[in-house]
Amino acid sequence: MPLPYSKKVIQHFNKPHNYGKMKSPDGVGEVGNLICGDLMKLYIKVVQNKKGQDIIKDIKFSTFGCLAAIASSSMLTDLVKGKTLEQAIGFDRKEIVDELGGLPPIKIHCSVLAGDALIEAIHDYLTKNKKPIPQALNERHGQLAKEKQEVEKDHKTC
Ligand code: FES
């Protein structure tokens, strides 16, 4: 029996927003999902606003993930585009699921992929530009790097 997806999920899956690769991104994040082994790549372009804060001017993603991962990533890119990096780091991922009108519980893990890739892209941008990295972001980066290694190891063995 097909999973009960909301109309919004299906719309974002059929016409994902900000899907594809980006030329010369300022930050790139790539993560793997430990539960299903799917991979996600996310690109950001960063500019400064009038207050001198870094903001996400553009964002794109590509994934081999499922319908729920594509719809969630599409929604995330809409929600964080134009936000400051600080706002994007503190972004509540529950918002993605709420805005999509919910996801089947078995698919919630798919909705975290883009958020994790965003954390990695911001970490990449801050590192490349020798900017201070908040401690919580650094810790999460360490966990995600380990998870990605495990997913890639699994891919090699199958
Ligand atoms: Fe892998 Fe959804 S099953 S991202």
CSV table of C-alpha atoms and ligand atoms in Angstrom, one decimal:
chain,number,residue,atom,x,y,z
A,1,MET,CA,0.0,0.0,0.0
A,2,PRO,CA,1.4,3.4,-0.9
A,3,LEU,CA,2.5,5.7,2.0
A,4,PRO,CA,0.0,8.5,2.8
A,5,TYR,CA,1.8,11.7,1.6
A,6,SER,CA,0.3,15.2,1.7
A,7,LYS,CA,-0.4,17.1,-1.4
A,8,LYS,CA,2.4,19.5,-0.6
A,9,VAL,CA,4.9,16.6,-0.4
A,10,ILE,CA,3.8,15.4,-3.8
A,11,GLN,CA,4.1,18.9,-5.3
A,12,HIS,CA,7.6,19.4,-4.0
A,13,PHE,CA,8.6,15.9,-5.2
A,14,ASN,CA,7.2,16.5,-8.7
A,15,LYS,CA,8.7,20.0,-9.0
A,16,PRO,CA,11.5,20.3,-6.5
A,17,HIS,CA,12.7,23.9,-5.8
A,18,ASN,CA,16.4,24.6,-6.0
A,19,TYR,CA,17.3,21.2,-7.4
A,20,GLY,CA,20.6,20.7,-9.1
A,21,LYS,CA,24.3,21.6,-8.9
A,22,MET,CA,25.7,25.1,-8.3
A,23,LYS,CA,28.6,26.6,-10.2
A,24,SER,CA,31.3,27.9,-7.8
A,25,PRO,CA,29.5,27.5,-4.5
A,26,ASP,CA,30.9,29.1,-1.4
A,27,GLY,CA,30.1,26.1,0.7
A,28,VAL,CA,29.3,22.4,0.0
A,29,GLY,CA,27.9,19.8,2.4
A,30,GLU,CA,27.6,16.1,1.7
A,31,VAL,CA,26.0,13.7,4.1
A,32,GLY,CA,24.9,10.1,4.2
A,33,ASN,CA,21.8,8.6,5.9
A,34,LEU,CA,22.8,5.9,8.4
A,35,ILE,CA,19.3,4.3,8.2
A,36,CYS,CA,18.9,3.9,4.4
A,37,GLY,CA,22.4,4.7,3.0
A,38,ASP,CA,21.2,7.5,0.8
A,39,LEU,CA,23.4,10.5,0.1
A,40,MET,CA,22.7,14.2,-0.2
A,41,LYS,CA,24.8,17.1,-1.4
A,42,LEU,CA,23.9,20.7,-0.8
A,43,TYR,CA,25.5,23.9,-2.1
A,44,ILE,CA,25.3,27.5,-0.7
A,45,LYS,CA,26.2,30.9,-2.1
A,46,VAL,CA,26.9,33.4,0.7
A,47,VAL,CA,26.9,37.2,0.5
A,48,GLN,CA,26.9,39.9,3.2
A,49,ASN,CA,23.9,42.1,3.9
A,50,LYS,CA,24.0,45.8,4.8
A,51,LYS,CA,24.6,44.9,8.4
A,52,GLY,CA,27.7,42.9,7.4
A,53,GLN,CA,26.0,39.5,8.3
A,54,ASP,CA,26.5,36.5,6.1
A,55,ILE,CA,23.3,35.5,4.4
A,56,ILE,CA,22.4,32.5,2.1
A,57,LYS,CA,21.9,34.2,-1.2
A,58,ASP,CA,21.4,30.9,-3.1
A,59,ILE,CA,21.1,27.3,-2.3
A,60,LYS,CA,20.8,24.1,-4.3
A,61,PHE,CA,20.7,20.4,-3.5
A,62,SER,CA,21.1,17.0,-5.3
A,63,THR,CA,20.3,13.6,-3.8
A,64,PHE,CA,19.8,10.0,-4.5
A,65,GLY,CA,17.3,10.0,-1.6
A,66,CYS,CA,13.6,9.0,-1.8
A,67,LEU,CA,10.4,11.0,-2.4
A,68,ALA,CA,10.4,12.3,1.2
A,69,ALA,CA,14.0,13.4,1.1
A,70,ILE,CA,13.5,15.3,-2.2
A,71,ALA,CA,10.3,17.0,-0.9
A,72,SER,CA,12.0,17.9,2.5
A,73,SER,CA,15.1,19.2,0.8
A,74,SER,CA,13.0,21.4,-1.6
A,75,MET,CA,11.1,22.8,1.4
A,76,LEU,CA,14.3,23.4,3.4
A,77,THR,CA,15.9,25.4,0.6
A,78,ASP,CA,12.8,27.6,0.4
A,79,LEU,CA,12.8,28.1,4.2
A,80,VAL,CA,16.5,29.1,4.6
A,81,LYS,CA,17.1,31.0,1.4
A,82,GLY,CA,17.8,34.7,2.4
A,83,LYS,CA,18.4,33.8,6.0
A,84,THR,CA,21.5,34.7,7.9
A,85,LEU,CA,23.9,31.8,8.6
A,86,GLU,CA,23.1,32.2,12.3
A,87,GLN,CA,19.4,31.8,11.6
A,88,ALA,CA,20.1,28.8,9.3
A,89,ILE,CA,22.3,27.1,12.0
A,90,GLY,CA,19.5,27.6,14.5
A,91,PHE,CA,16.8,26.5,12.1
A,92,ASP,CA,14.2,24.2,13.6
A,93,ARG,CA,13.9,21.2,11.3
A,94,LYS,CA,10.4,20.4,12.6
A,95,GLU,CA,9.4,23.3,10.5
A,96,ILE,CA,10.1,21.3,7.3
A,97,VAL,CA,7.7,18.5,8.3
A,98,ASP,CA,5.1,21.0,9.5
A,99,GLU,CA,5.3,23.1,6.3
A,100,LEU,CA,4.9,19.9,4.2
A,101,GLY,CA,1.8,19.0,6.1
A,102,GLY,CA,3.5,16.1,7.9
A,103,LEU,CA,5.4,12.9,6.8
A,104,PRO,CA,4.7,9.3,7.6
A,105,PRO,CA,6.7,8.5,10.8
A,106,ILE,CA,8.8,5.9,8.9
A,107,LYS,CA,10.0,8.7,6.6
A,108,ILE,CA,11.0,11.3,9.2
A,109,HIS,CA,14.6,10.2,9.0
A,110,CYS,CA,14.6,11.2,5.3
A,111,SER,CA,13.7,14.8,6.3
A,112,VAL,CA,16.9,15.3,8.3
A,113,LEU,CA,19.3,14.7,5.4
A,114,ALA,CA,19.0,18.3,3.9
A,115,GLY,CA,19.3,19.9,7.3
A,116,ASP,CA,22.5,17.9,8.0
A,117,ALA,CA,23.9,18.8,4.6
A,118,LEU,CA,23.2,22.5,5.3
A,119,ILE,CA,25.2,22.2,8.6
A,120,GLU,CA,28.1,20.8,6.6
A,121,ALA,CA,27.9,23.4,3.8
A,122,ILE,CA,27.9,26.2,6.5
A,123,HIS,CA,30.9,24.5,8.2
A,124,ASP,CA,32.7,24.3,4.9
A,125,TYR,CA,32.1,28.0,4.2
A,126,LEU,CA,33.3,29.1,7.6
A,127,THR,CA,36.4,26.9,7.4
A,128,LYS,CA,37.3,28.0,3.9
A,129,ASN,CA,36.9,31.7,4.9
A,130,LYS,CA,38.7,31.2,8.3
A,131,LYS,CA,35.7,32.5,10.2
A,132,PRO,CA,34.9,31.4,13.7
A,133,ILE,CA,32.9,28.1,13.9
A,134,PRO,CA,30.4,27.8,16.8
A,135,GLN,CA,31.2,24.9,19.1
A,136,ALA,CA,27.9,23.1,18.5
A,137,LEU,CA,28.3,23.3,14.8
A,138,ASN,CA,31.8,21.9,15.1
A,139,GLU,CA,30.6,19.0,17.2
A,140,ARG,CA,27.8,18.2,14.8
A,141,HIS,CA,30.3,18.3,11.9
A,142,GLY,CA,32.4,15.7,13.7
A,143,GLN,CA,29.4,13.3,14.1
A,144,LEU,CA,28.3,13.8,10.5
A,145,ALA,CA,31.7,13.2,9.1
A,146,LYS,CA,31.8,9.8,11.0
A,147,GLU,CA,28.3,8.9,9.8
A,148,LYS,CA,29.3,9.7,6.2
A,149,GLN,CA,32.3,7.5,6.4
A,150,GLU,CA,30.2,4.6,7.7
A,151,VAL,CA,27.7,5.0,4.8
A,152,GLU,CA,30.5,5.2,2.3
A,153,LYS,CA,32.1,2.1,3.8
A,154,ASP,CA,28.8,0.2,3.5
A,155,HIS,CA,28.5,1.3,-0.1
A,156,LYS,CA,31.9,-0.1,-0.9
A,157,THR,CA,31.0,-3.5,0.6
A,158,CYS,CA,27.8,-4.0,-1.3
B,1,FES,FE1,16.7,7.1,2.1
B,1,FES,FE2,14.4,8.4,2.3
B,1,FES,S1,14.7,6.2,2.3
B,1,FES,S2,16.3,9.2,2.2
